[in-house]
Coordinates of C-alpha atoms and ligand atoms in Angstrom, one line a residue:
M27 CA 8.5 6.0 108.7
A28 CA 6.2 7.0 105.9
I29 CA 4.3 4.1 103.8
K30 CA 4.2 6.3 100.4
K31 CA 3.5 5.0 97.4
T32 CA 5.6 4.8 94.8
K33 CA 5.8 3.3 91.6
N34 CA 9.3 1.0 92.6
N35 CA 8.2 0.1 95.9
T36 CA 7.1 -3.0 94.4
E37 CA 6.5 -4.6 97.8
D38 CA 4.3 -2.3 99.6
Q39 CA 1.9 -2.8 95.7
N40 CA 2.6 -6.4 96.5
Q41 CA 1.4 -5.3 100.4
E42 CA -2.2 -7.2 101.0
Y43 CA -4.6 -5.8 103.1
F44 CA -6.0 -8.7 105.7
F45 CA -9.8 -7.2 104.9
S46 CA -10.3 -6.7 101.4
D47 CA -13.6 -4.6 100.8
L48 CA -14.1 -1.0 102.9
K49 CA -16.6 -1.4 104.8
Q50 CA -15.3 -4.3 106.4
V51 CA -12.8 -2.9 108.1
Q52 CA -14.9 0.4 108.7
I53 CA -17.4 -2.0 111.0
I54 CA -14.6 -3.0 112.5
S55 CA -13.4 -0.4 113.5
G56 CA -17.1 0.9 114.4
I57 CA -17.2 -3.1 116.5
S58 CA -13.6 -1.6 119.0
A59 CA -14.7 2.1 119.1
F60 CA -18.4 1.1 120.6
S61 CA -16.5 -2.0 122.8
G62 CA -14.2 1.1 124.1
V63 CA -17.4 2.4 125.6
L64 CA -19.2 -0.5 126.3
I65 CA -15.9 -1.7 128.6
T66 CA -15.6 2.2 129.8
I67 CA -20.1 1.7 130.7
L68 CA -19.2 -2.1 132.6
A69 CA -15.8 -0.5 134.7
M70 CA -17.7 2.2 135.8
L71 CA -19.4 -1.1 137.8
F72 CA -16.6 -1.8 139.2
L73 CA -15.0 1.1 139.3
P74 CA -14.2 2.4 143.0
A75 CA -16.5 5.3 144.4
R76 CA -14.0 8.3 143.9
V77 CA -14.6 9.0 139.9
D78 CA -16.9 10.6 138.5
R79 CA -19.5 8.3 137.9
N80 CA -22.2 11.1 135.8
L81 CA -19.5 12.6 133.8
I82 CA -19.0 9.2 132.3
I83 CA -21.7 7.8 131.8
Y84 CA -22.4 10.9 129.8
T85 CA -19.0 11.4 127.5
A86 CA -20.3 7.4 127.1
I87 CA -24.4 7.9 125.6
F88 CA -22.2 11.0 123.4
V89 CA -20.2 8.8 121.9
S90 CA -22.9 5.9 121.5
L91 CA -24.2 7.9 119.7
F92 CA -21.9 9.8 117.6
I93 CA -20.5 6.2 116.4
A94 CA -23.8 4.8 115.6
V95 CA -24.9 8.1 113.7
Y96 CA -21.3 8.1 112.5
Y97 CA -20.7 4.4 110.9
T98 CA -24.1 3.6 109.9
F99 CA -23.6 6.3 106.9
P100 CA -21.0 6.1 103.9
R101 CA -21.1 9.1 103.4
F102 CA -19.3 10.0 106.3
Y103 CA -17.3 7.9 106.9
L104 CA -15.7 7.8 103.3
N105 CA -15.9 12.0 103.3
P106 CA -12.6 12.6 104.1
R107 CA -13.6 16.4 105.8
L108 CA -14.5 14.6 108.3
M109 CA -11.9 11.9 109.3
L110 CA -10.6 14.2 111.5
L111 CA -14.1 13.9 113.4
P112 CA -13.9 10.7 115.4
D113 CA -10.6 11.9 116.2
A114 CA -10.9 14.9 118.0
V115 CA -14.4 13.8 119.1
F116 CA -11.9 10.2 120.7
I117 CA -9.2 12.7 122.6
I118 CA -12.6 14.8 124.4
T119 CA -13.7 11.5 125.5
I120 CA -10.7 10.0 126.5
T121 CA -9.4 13.8 127.9
T122 CA -13.3 13.8 129.5
V123 CA -12.6 10.1 131.0
M124 CA -9.0 10.1 132.2
Y125 CA -11.0 13.3 134.6
A126 CA -13.8 11.8 135.4
L127 CA -10.9 9.1 136.6
K128 CA -8.0 10.3 138.2
D129 CA -5.7 8.8 139.5
M130 CA -6.9 6.1 137.2
G131 CA -6.9 7.1 134.1
E132 CA -3.3 5.8 132.8
F133 CA -4.7 2.3 132.3
Y134 CA -8.0 3.8 130.3
I135 CA -5.3 4.8 127.8
V136 CA -3.8 1.6 127.3
F137 CA -7.1 0.3 127.2
F138 CA -7.9 3.0 124.2
L139 CA -4.7 2.3 123.1
L140 CA -4.7 -0.9 122.8
L141 CA -8.2 -0.6 121.0
I142 CA -5.9 1.6 118.4
T143 CA -4.1 -1.4 118.1
V144 CA -6.6 -2.8 116.3
D145 CA -8.3 -0.7 114.6
A146 CA -4.4 -1.1 112.8
F147 CA -4.7 -4.3 112.5
S148 CA -7.3 -4.1 110.7
F149 CA -5.5 -2.0 108.2
K150 CA -2.2 -3.2 107.1
F151 CA -0.1 -5.1 108.6
K152 CA 3.5 -2.5 108.1
D153 CA 0.4 -0.1 110.1
F154 CA 0.1 -2.3 112.9
M155 CA 3.2 -3.0 113.9
A156 CA 4.5 0.8 113.4
V157 CA 1.7 1.5 115.2
L158 CA 2.7 -1.3 118.1
V159 CA 6.0 0.0 118.2
M160 CA 4.1 4.0 118.9
I161 CA 1.8 2.6 121.2
V162 CA 5.3 0.4 123.4
S163 CA 7.5 3.8 123.3
A164 CA 5.3 6.4 124.5
I165 CA 4.2 3.4 127.2
L166 CA 7.9 3.0 128.3
F167 CA 8.3 6.8 128.0
S168 CA 5.6 7.2 130.6
N169 CA 7.6 4.3 133.3
I170 CA 10.9 6.0 132.5
F171 CA 9.9 9.1 133.3
L172 CA 7.9 7.9 135.9
A173 CA 10.5 6.5 137.8
R174 CA 13.3 8.3 137.5
Q175 CA 10.8 11.6 137.4
F176 CA 14.5 13.2 135.8
F177 CA 12.8 17.3 136.6
S178 CA 11.6 18.1 140.3
V179 CA 8.4 18.6 139.6
N180 CA 6.5 16.3 140.9
A181 CA 4.7 12.9 139.4
L182 CA 1.0 14.6 139.2
V183 CA 2.6 16.8 136.5
F184 CA 4.9 14.4 134.8
R185 CA 1.7 12.5 134.5
S186 CA -0.7 15.0 133.0
I187 CA 2.3 15.5 130.5
I188 CA 2.5 11.7 129.0
Q189 CA -1.4 11.4 129.1
L190 CA -1.2 14.0 126.8
Y191 CA 1.6 13.2 124.6
S192 CA -0.2 9.4 124.7
I193 CA -3.1 11.5 123.7
I194 CA -1.6 13.5 120.9
I195 CA 0.4 10.4 119.6
T196 CA -3.3 8.6 119.9
A197 CA -5.1 10.7 117.3
L198 CA -2.1 12.2 115.0
I199 CA -1.4 7.8 114.6
M200 CA -5.5 7.3 114.5
R201 CA -5.1 10.4 111.5
F202 CA -2.1 9.0 109.7
Y203 CA -2.6 5.8 109.4
A204 CA -6.4 5.7 108.7
K205 CA -5.7 8.6 106.3
E206 CA -3.4 6.7 104.5
A207 CA -5.4 3.4 104.1
L208 CA -7.7 5.2 103.0
T209 CA -6.7 6.9 100.4
E210 CA -5.1 3.7 99.4
R211 CA -8.1 1.7 99.4
K212 CA -9.6 4.0 97.8
E213 CA -7.2 3.7 94.9
K214 CA -7.3 0.1 94.9
E215 CA -11.7 0.6 94.8
K216 CA -10.6 2.6 92.6
I217 CA -8.3 0.9 90.0
R218 CA -10.9 -2.4 90.9
R219 CA -13.9 -0.3 89.5
L220 CA -11.7 0.6 86.2
A221 CA -10.8 -3.0 85.9
Q222 CA -14.4 -4.4 86.5
N223 CA -15.7 -1.5 83.4
T224 CA -12.5 -2.4 81.4
L225 CA -13.8 -6.0 82.0
T226 CA -17.1 -4.6 80.9
A227 CA -16.4 -3.0 77.7
I228 CA -14.6 -6.4 76.9
K229 CA -17.8 -7.7 77.1
Q230 CA -19.9 -5.5 75.4
L231 CA -17.4 -5.3 72.7
R232 CA -16.9 -9.0 72.1
N233 CA -20.6 -9.3 72.2
L234 CA -21.1 -6.7 70.0
L235 CA -18.1 -8.0 67.6
D236 CA -20.1 -11.8 68.5
N237 CA -23.9 -10.0 67.0
I238 CA -22.8 -8.4 63.7
G239 CA -23.0 -9.7 59.7
N240 CA -19.8 -9.3 59.1
G241 CA -16.6 -11.8 60.1
V242 CA -14.1 -10.2 61.7
F243 CA -10.6 -10.9 61.3
A244 CA -7.5 -9.1 63.7
L245 CA -4.2 -11.0 63.0
D246 CA -0.7 -9.9 64.0
K247 CA 2.4 -8.7 62.0
E248 CA 2.8 -12.2 60.6
G249 CA -0.7 -12.0 59.2
K250 CA -1.2 -14.7 62.0
I251 CA -5.3 -14.2 63.3
I252 CA -5.7 -13.2 67.1
L253 CA -8.8 -12.3 67.3
T254 CA -11.7 -13.8 65.4
N255 CA -15.7 -13.2 65.5
T256 CA -19.1 -16.1 65.4
A257 CA -19.5 -14.6 62.0
A258 CA -16.8 -14.9 61.2
V259 CA -15.9 -19.3 61.6
N260 CA -19.3 -19.5 60.6
I261 CA -19.5 -18.0 57.2
L262 CA -16.4 -20.3 56.4
N263 CA -17.6 -22.7 58.5
W264 CA -14.7 -23.4 60.1
K265 CA -14.5 -26.6 62.5
K266 CA -10.9 -26.6 64.4
A267 CA -9.7 -24.2 66.2
I268 CA -8.7 -20.8 64.3
A269 CA -7.0 -18.6 66.9
G270 CA -2.7 -18.3 65.7
R271 CA -3.7 -19.9 62.1
K272 CA -2.4 -17.5 59.4
I273 CA -5.6 -16.4 57.7
Q274 CA -4.5 -17.5 54.2
E275 CA -4.9 -20.8 55.6
I276 CA -8.3 -20.6 56.6
M277 CA -9.8 -17.5 54.1
P278 CA -7.7 -18.3 50.8
L279 CA -8.4 -15.4 48.6
Y280 CA -8.7 -15.8 44.4
N281 CA -9.0 -12.9 42.2
A282 CA -11.5 -13.6 38.9
D283 CA -8.3 -15.6 37.2
D284 CA -7.8 -17.9 40.0
Q285 CA -5.0 -16.2 40.6
L286 CA -4.0 -16.7 45.1
V287 CA -4.0 -12.8 46.4
D288 CA -3.0 -11.2 49.6
P289 CA -4.4 -8.0 50.1
V290 CA -3.2 -8.6 54.1
K291 CA 0.5 -8.7 52.6
K292 CA -0.4 -5.7 50.8
V293 CA -2.0 -3.4 53.4
L294 CA 1.2 -4.4 56.0
E295 CA 3.6 -2.6 52.8
T296 CA 1.3 0.0 51.7
K297 CA -0.4 0.4 55.3
K298 CA -3.3 2.1 53.2
K299 CA -7.4 0.6 53.9
I300 CA -8.3 -2.1 51.2
S301 CA -11.5 -3.0 49.5
R302 CA -12.4 -5.2 47.1
S303 CA -15.9 -7.0 46.2
D304 CA -14.2 -9.2 43.5
L305 CA -12.4 -12.1 45.5
I306 CA -13.5 -14.8 46.1
V307 CA -12.5 -17.7 48.9
K308 CA -11.9 -21.8 47.6
R309 CA -12.0 -24.2 48.9
D310 CA -11.8 -28.0 48.1
Y311 CA -15.1 -28.9 49.1
E312 CA -17.0 -24.9 48.5
S313 CA -16.5 -21.3 47.3
I314 CA -17.9 -18.6 48.5
N315 CA -18.5 -14.2 46.7
V316 CA -16.8 -11.6 49.7
Y317 CA -16.4 -8.4 50.4
V318 CA -13.3 -7.9 52.1
N319 CA -12.0 -4.2 53.9
V320 CA -8.4 -5.1 55.2
A321 CA -7.3 -2.3 57.6
P322 CA -4.1 -1.2 59.0
L323 CA -3.6 -1.4 62.7
F324 CA -1.5 0.7 64.0
D325 CA -0.3 1.1 67.8
I326 CA 0.1 4.5 69.4
D327 CA 3.9 4.9 68.0
G328 CA 1.9 5.1 64.7
G329 CA 3.4 1.9 63.8
I330 CA 1.4 -0.6 62.3
Q331 CA 1.0 -3.4 64.8
G332 CA -1.5 -5.5 62.1
T333 CA -4.3 -5.5 60.1
I334 CA -8.0 -6.1 60.5
V335 CA -9.7 -7.5 58.5
L336 CA -13.7 -7.0 57.8
F337 CA -15.6 -9.8 55.0
R338 CA -18.6 -10.4 53.8
D339 CA -20.5 -13.6 52.2
I340 CA -21.4 -11.2 49.1
T341 CA -22.3 -14.5 47.1
K342 CA -25.8 -14.0 46.8
E343 CA -25.4 -9.7 45.8
K344 CA -23.6 -11.4 42.6
E345 CA -25.6 -13.9 41.8
L346 CA -28.9 -11.5 42.4
E347 CA -26.3 -8.5 40.3
E348 CA -25.4 -11.6 37.9
Q349 CA -28.9 -12.1 37.2
K350 CA -29.9 -8.3 37.1
M351 CA -26.9 -8.1 34.5
E352 CA -28.0 -10.3 32.5
F353 CA -31.3 -9.7 32.0
V354 CA -30.5 -5.7 31.0
A355 CA -27.4 -7.9 28.4
I356 CA -30.6 -9.8 26.8
S357 CA -33.9 -6.5 26.5
S358 CA -30.8 -4.3 25.4
H359 CA -30.1 -6.6 22.7
E360 CA -33.7 -7.8 22.3
L361 CA -34.3 -3.9 22.6
R362 CA -31.5 -3.2 19.7
T363 CA -32.2 -4.8 16.7
P364 CA -36.1 -3.8 16.3
L365 CA -34.0 -0.3 16.8
T366 CA -31.6 -0.1 14.1
V367 CA -34.9 -1.4 11.7
I368 CA -36.5 2.2 12.9
E369 CA -33.4 4.0 13.1
G370 CA -33.3 2.6 9.6
Y371 CA -36.1 3.6 7.6
L372 CA -36.3 6.9 9.8
Y373 CA -33.1 8.1 8.4
Y374 CA -33.9 6.5 4.4
I375 CA -37.4 8.8 5.1
L376 CA -35.3 12.2 6.0
N377 CA -33.1 11.8 3.2
S378 CA -35.2 10.0 0.3
N379 CA -35.9 12.5 -2.1
K380 CA -39.0 10.2 -3.3
L381 CA -39.9 11.7 0.0
K382 CA -42.3 14.6 -0.4
Y383 CA -43.7 16.6 3.5
D384 CA -43.7 19.3 5.4
K385 CA -41.2 21.1 7.2
K386 CA -43.1 20.5 10.3
T387 CA -43.1 16.0 9.9
R388 CA -39.9 16.5 9.0
N389 CA -39.3 18.3 12.5
F390 CA -40.8 15.6 13.5
I391 CA -39.5 12.9 11.7
E392 CA -35.9 14.1 12.4
K393 CA -36.4 14.6 16.8
S394 CA -38.0 11.1 16.7
H395 CA -34.2 10.0 15.2
K396 CA -32.4 12.1 17.0
S397 CA -34.2 10.4 20.1
C398 CA -33.4 6.8 18.4
L399 CA -29.8 7.2 18.2
A400 CA -30.1 8.7 21.5
L401 CA -31.7 4.7 22.8
Q402 CA -29.2 2.9 20.4
R403 CA -26.6 5.0 22.1
L404 CA -28.7 3.9 25.5
I405 CA -28.6 -0.1 25.5
T406 CA -25.3 0.2 23.6
D407 CA -23.7 2.2 26.3
L408 CA -26.1 -0.4 28.8
L409 CA -23.9 -3.7 27.4
E410 CA -20.9 -2.4 27.5
V411 CA -21.3 -2.0 31.1
S412 CA -22.8 -5.1 31.9
K413 CA -20.2 -6.7 30.1
I414 CA -18.4 -4.7 31.7
E415 CA -20.1 -6.2 35.2
R416 CA -20.0 -10.2 34.2
G417 CA -16.4 -9.5 33.8
R418 CA -17.3 -10.4 29.6
L419 CA -15.6 -7.2 28.2
K420 CA -13.6 -8.7 25.7
M421 CA -10.6 -7.5 24.3
I422 CA -8.3 -8.1 21.4
V423 CA -4.5 -6.5 21.6
D424 CA -2.6 -5.3 19.7
S425 CA 0.6 -3.0 18.9
F426 CA -0.8 0.2 17.2
D427 CA 0.8 4.0 16.7
L428 CA -1.9 5.8 19.2
S429 CA -1.3 9.1 16.8
E430 CA -2.3 7.9 14.0
L431 CA -5.6 6.8 16.0
L432 CA -6.0 10.0 17.0
D433 CA -5.9 11.9 13.3
E434 CA -8.3 8.9 12.7
T435 CA -10.0 10.0 14.9
V436 CA -10.1 14.0 14.9
S437 CA -10.9 14.0 11.4
E438 CA -14.1 12.2 11.8
L439 CA -15.3 14.6 14.1
K440 CA -14.4 17.2 12.7
G441 CA -17.9 17.9 10.7
K442 CA -20.1 17.7 14.5
A443 CA -17.5 20.4 15.5
L444 CA -18.1 22.3 13.3
K445 CA -21.8 21.3 13.4
N446 CA -21.4 23.1 16.7
K447 CA -19.1 25.7 15.1
V448 CA -16.5 24.7 17.8
E449 CA -12.4 23.6 16.2
L450 CA -11.2 20.8 16.5
F451 CA -7.3 19.9 16.0
L452 CA -5.2 17.9 16.8
E453 CA -1.5 18.6 18.2
V454 CA 1.8 15.9 18.3
K455 CA 4.6 16.9 20.4
N456 CA 7.2 14.5 19.5
K457 CA 7.5 12.7 16.2
N458 CA 8.5 8.7 15.6
L459 CA 6.6 8.6 19.2
P460 CA 6.3 4.2 20.4
H461 CA 3.2 2.3 19.9
V462 CA 1.0 1.1 22.6
M463 CA -0.2 -2.2 23.2
A464 CA -4.3 -2.1 24.2
D465 CA -7.9 -2.9 21.9
R466 CA -7.6 -0.5 19.5
V467 CA -11.4 -0.6 18.5
R468 CA -12.0 0.3 22.4
I469 CA -9.1 3.1 22.4
K470 CA -10.8 4.5 19.9
E471 CA -14.5 4.6 22.0
V472 CA -12.3 6.2 24.3
I473 CA -11.0 8.5 22.6
T474 CA -14.4 9.5 20.8
N475 CA -16.3 9.3 23.9
L476 CA -13.8 12.8 25.0
I477 CA -14.2 14.2 22.0
E478 CA -18.0 14.1 21.8
N479 CA -18.2 15.1 24.8
A480 CA -16.1 17.9 24.6
I481 CA -17.5 18.8 21.3
K482 CA -20.8 18.8 23.1
F483 CA -20.7 20.9 26.4
T484 CA -18.5 23.9 25.0
E485 CA -20.2 26.9 22.6
K486 CA -17.6 28.1 21.5
G487 CA -14.0 28.5 21.2
Q488 CA -11.8 25.6 20.6
I489 CA -11.3 21.8 21.0
R490 CA -7.3 21.0 21.2
V491 CA -6.6 17.4 21.0
G492 CA -3.0 16.7 21.9
I493 CA -0.2 13.4 22.9
K494 CA 3.5 13.4 23.7
K495 CA 5.4 11.1 25.8
D496 CA 5.3 10.9 29.5
G497 CA 8.5 8.6 30.7
K498 CA 7.5 5.9 30.0
N499 CA 4.2 6.6 29.4
L500 CA 2.0 8.4 26.1
L501 CA -0.4 10.7 27.1
V502 CA -3.4 12.1 25.4
S503 CA -5.1 15.0 26.4
V504 CA -9.0 17.0 25.3
T505 CA -8.7 20.5 26.3
D506 CA -11.7 22.3 25.2
T507 CA -13.1 25.9 26.3
G508 CA -16.4 24.6 27.3
I509 CA -18.9 24.6 30.1
G510 CA -16.6 23.2 32.8
M511 CA -17.1 21.6 36.2
S512 CA -17.1 21.5 40.1
K513 CA -14.3 19.9 42.2
E514 CA -17.3 18.2 43.4
D515 CA -18.5 17.0 39.7
Q516 CA -14.2 15.8 39.3
K517 CA -14.6 13.9 42.3
Y518 CA -17.4 11.8 40.5
I519 CA -17.7 11.8 37.2
F520 CA -15.5 8.5 35.8
D521 CA -18.9 6.9 38.3
K522 CA -21.7 5.1 36.9
F523 CA -24.5 6.5 35.8
Y524 CA -23.1 10.1 36.9
R525 CA -23.9 13.4 35.2
A526 CA -22.4 16.4 36.5
E527 CA -25.6 19.2 38.4
G528 CA -27.1 21.8 36.6
W529 CA -29.3 22.5 33.9
R530 CA -25.8 23.0 30.9
T531 CA -26.0 18.9 31.7
R532 CA -29.1 17.9 31.4
Q533 CA -29.7 20.5 28.7
R534 CA -27.4 18.6 26.4
G535 CA -28.7 14.5 27.2
G536 CA -26.4 11.8 27.6
T537 CA -26.2 8.5 29.8
G538 CA -23.7 8.8 31.9
L539 CA -22.2 6.0 31.4
G540 CA -19.5 7.0 28.6
L541 CA -16.7 7.7 30.9
Y542 CA -17.4 4.9 33.1
I543 CA -16.8 3.3 30.0
S544 CA -13.7 4.6 29.3
K545 CA -12.1 4.5 32.6
T546 CA -12.5 0.5 32.4
V547 CA -10.8 0.6 28.9
I548 CA -8.0 2.6 30.5
E549 CA -7.8 0.8 33.1
R550 CA -8.0 -2.7 32.1
F551 CA -4.2 -1.6 29.7
R552 CA -2.9 -0.3 32.2
G553 CA -3.4 3.0 31.9
K554 CA -4.6 6.2 34.1
I555 CA -7.4 8.6 33.8
W556 CA -8.8 12.4 35.2
V557 CA -9.8 15.1 34.9
D558 CA -8.4 18.0 35.4
S559 CA -11.7 21.3 35.2
K560 CA -12.8 24.6 36.2
I561 CA -16.6 25.8 35.7
G562 CA -16.3 28.5 32.5
K563 CA -13.1 28.2 31.6
G564 CA -13.4 24.9 30.5
S565 CA -11.9 21.3 30.5
T566 CA -9.4 18.4 29.9
F567 CA -9.7 15.1 29.8
N568 CA -7.2 13.4 30.2
F569 CA -5.6 9.5 29.8
T570 CA -2.2 8.0 29.8
L571 CA -1.0 4.3 27.9
P572 CA 2.3 3.0 28.3
A573 CA 3.9 2.6 25.7
S574 CA 5.1 -0.5 24.6
K575 CA 9.3 -1.4 24.1
K576 CA 9.9 -1.3 20.4
I577 CA 8.6 1.3 18.3
K578 CA 6.5 -0.5 16.1
K579 CA 5.7 0.7 12.5
S580 CA 3.2 -1.4 11.9
K581 CA 1.1 -4.5 12.5
E582 CA 2.7 -6.8 11.2
E583 CA 5.8 -6.4 13.4
S584 CA 3.7 -7.2 16.3
S585 CA 5.2 -10.9 17.1
P586 CA 2.3 -13.0 18.9
K587 CA 5.0 -14.6 21.2
E588 CA 5.3 -10.0 22.7
L589 CA 1.3 -9.8 22.3
K590 CA 0.5 -12.9 24.2
K591 CA 3.0 -12.4 27.0
F592 CA 1.3 -8.5 27.0
V593 CA -2.3 -10.1 27.1
S594 CA -1.2 -12.7 30.0
K595 CA 0.3 -9.5 32.2
L596 CA -3.0 -7.5 32.1
Ligands
ADP602 P1 -22.6 11.4 29.4 O1 -21.7 12.7 29.0 O2 -23.7 10.7 28.4 O3 -24.0 11.6 30.5 P2 -20.0 10.8 30.5 O4 -19.8 9.5 31.2 O5 -19.4 10.7 29.1 O6 -21.7 10.6 29.9 O7 -19.7 11.8 31.1 C1 -19.9 12.2 32.3 C2 -20.8 13.6 32.7 O8 -19.5 14.1 32.5 C3 -21.8 14.9 31.3 O9 -22.7 14.0 32.0 C4 -20.8 15.7 32.2 O10 -21.9 16.4 32.6 C5 -19.2 15.1 32.7 N1 -18.7 16.0 31.4 C6 -18.5 14.9 30.7 N2 -17.3 15.4 29.5 C7 -17.5 16.5 29.8 C8 -16.4 18.3 29.1 N3 -15.5 18.3 28.7 N4 -16.4 19.4 30.3 C9 -18.3 19.6 31.0 N5 -18.5 18.0 32.0 C10 -18.5 17.1 30.8

């Protein structure tokens, strides 16, 4: 009998209300209740004089007032705590009216029961049927009891019992169904509101998505587009339908070497996000530089569901960057020539025996020469960086003995270290180390930079340069007992222009470009570079380079074919 909503009860879930709006139901309820009062008043005019008219009139006025107030304010008729109020009022009304009607009371009950069925009808068909069955059974029972008079009590007692029974049943039914229907309706209303809010949120998101300047693609596991925004369509100038197509078809990405790359596939494999600003979207008629960010999209269980691709047209930015770097390159180049002349003359003045000057002047000239060298260093570094940024850092790849190169560099810098009162030495762990394939000059620059830094930042102690085999790589380390650096600094030390905080660093001068260039060079040869350091204790800079397959004794042994193969892999 009870109409309970369970998850499995699909029939119940699908059952529709006769009236979808709660307000409508309440209005119908109100009208039926009011018509009850109206009929009562009208009936009075035709009722025989034996009924208590005054009582009926007062009751009718009271109920009318109650109905008018109760059904006017939603805060009353929608308040679950006040749901019993009309029931109570109606029970009192019915009892009073029946009392006033005396022996005509049953007609009134039947009339009221009919009103309740109308009320129930406005809720649900099933409810309506249930109410109808209850009422019919109530009437049937009353007739049976009245006709048979099972017990030898007089008919008036039975009549009263039946009337009471009808009133209680009526009240219970009203109460039960009204509550059920109201909660169900409220739930439905909640769901409707939730759906509406979700729709609004989706609309807002869509708006947001369409109003951001970045192109956005959401892709499924196969790389097919499931969601896109206006910017994506505009940036790519795509005229046809996008949804369902593979991203490569719409946005084929190429690297600087004109090779197709697929960051989406990589993200799906590794589940890690990728950001790149060196890619180009190429199509028959145009090509644009893009910044692309591909992130994995996880489902609730943490499984990969697809990817989100965010991209931006950076063609103009790239052009500006190119112009800027070209300007740096040209101006640095132009600066270098006069600077070399100045440095040359200062060197000559400092080292000439023929020229005579006092101690103070010598000090000035020494300072000028030092600044000149620092400026030269800065210009060289800037030129290198501009070459890196423009992809013009040329490498001459050859097979060479890295330990020999270390030996050579350490020997050259020993004097400089001694001048700074630090000991510099080389430790070669393994014999017959394999060669490496790289640009000897560039690698020498890296080693020099690391050792010079170690000298620069070490006041006392030693600098140990080591080389050993580490799996398929050769591992070079430069360990000093210098000032060291914080964990925070270690994170950014290889970034362009980054210099560690503190007066000690500032005191020592520098550009903050050396390590950036070193990192670029090492990574170009598929190596890695990193630092381990502790403030006050010292630092160890490490880099690896892949060992070439054969142990090469001399340069002549590397065949040009092998070289070509290696270079093409870089
Ligand atoms: P530069 O030395 O010209 O400033 P680098 O890129 O070579 O530029 O180094 C960047 C910064 O890294 C330095 O300014 C310094 O703060 C820190 N650094 C590099 N090597 C060492 C070292 N061996 N010990 C402590 N700090 C170092």
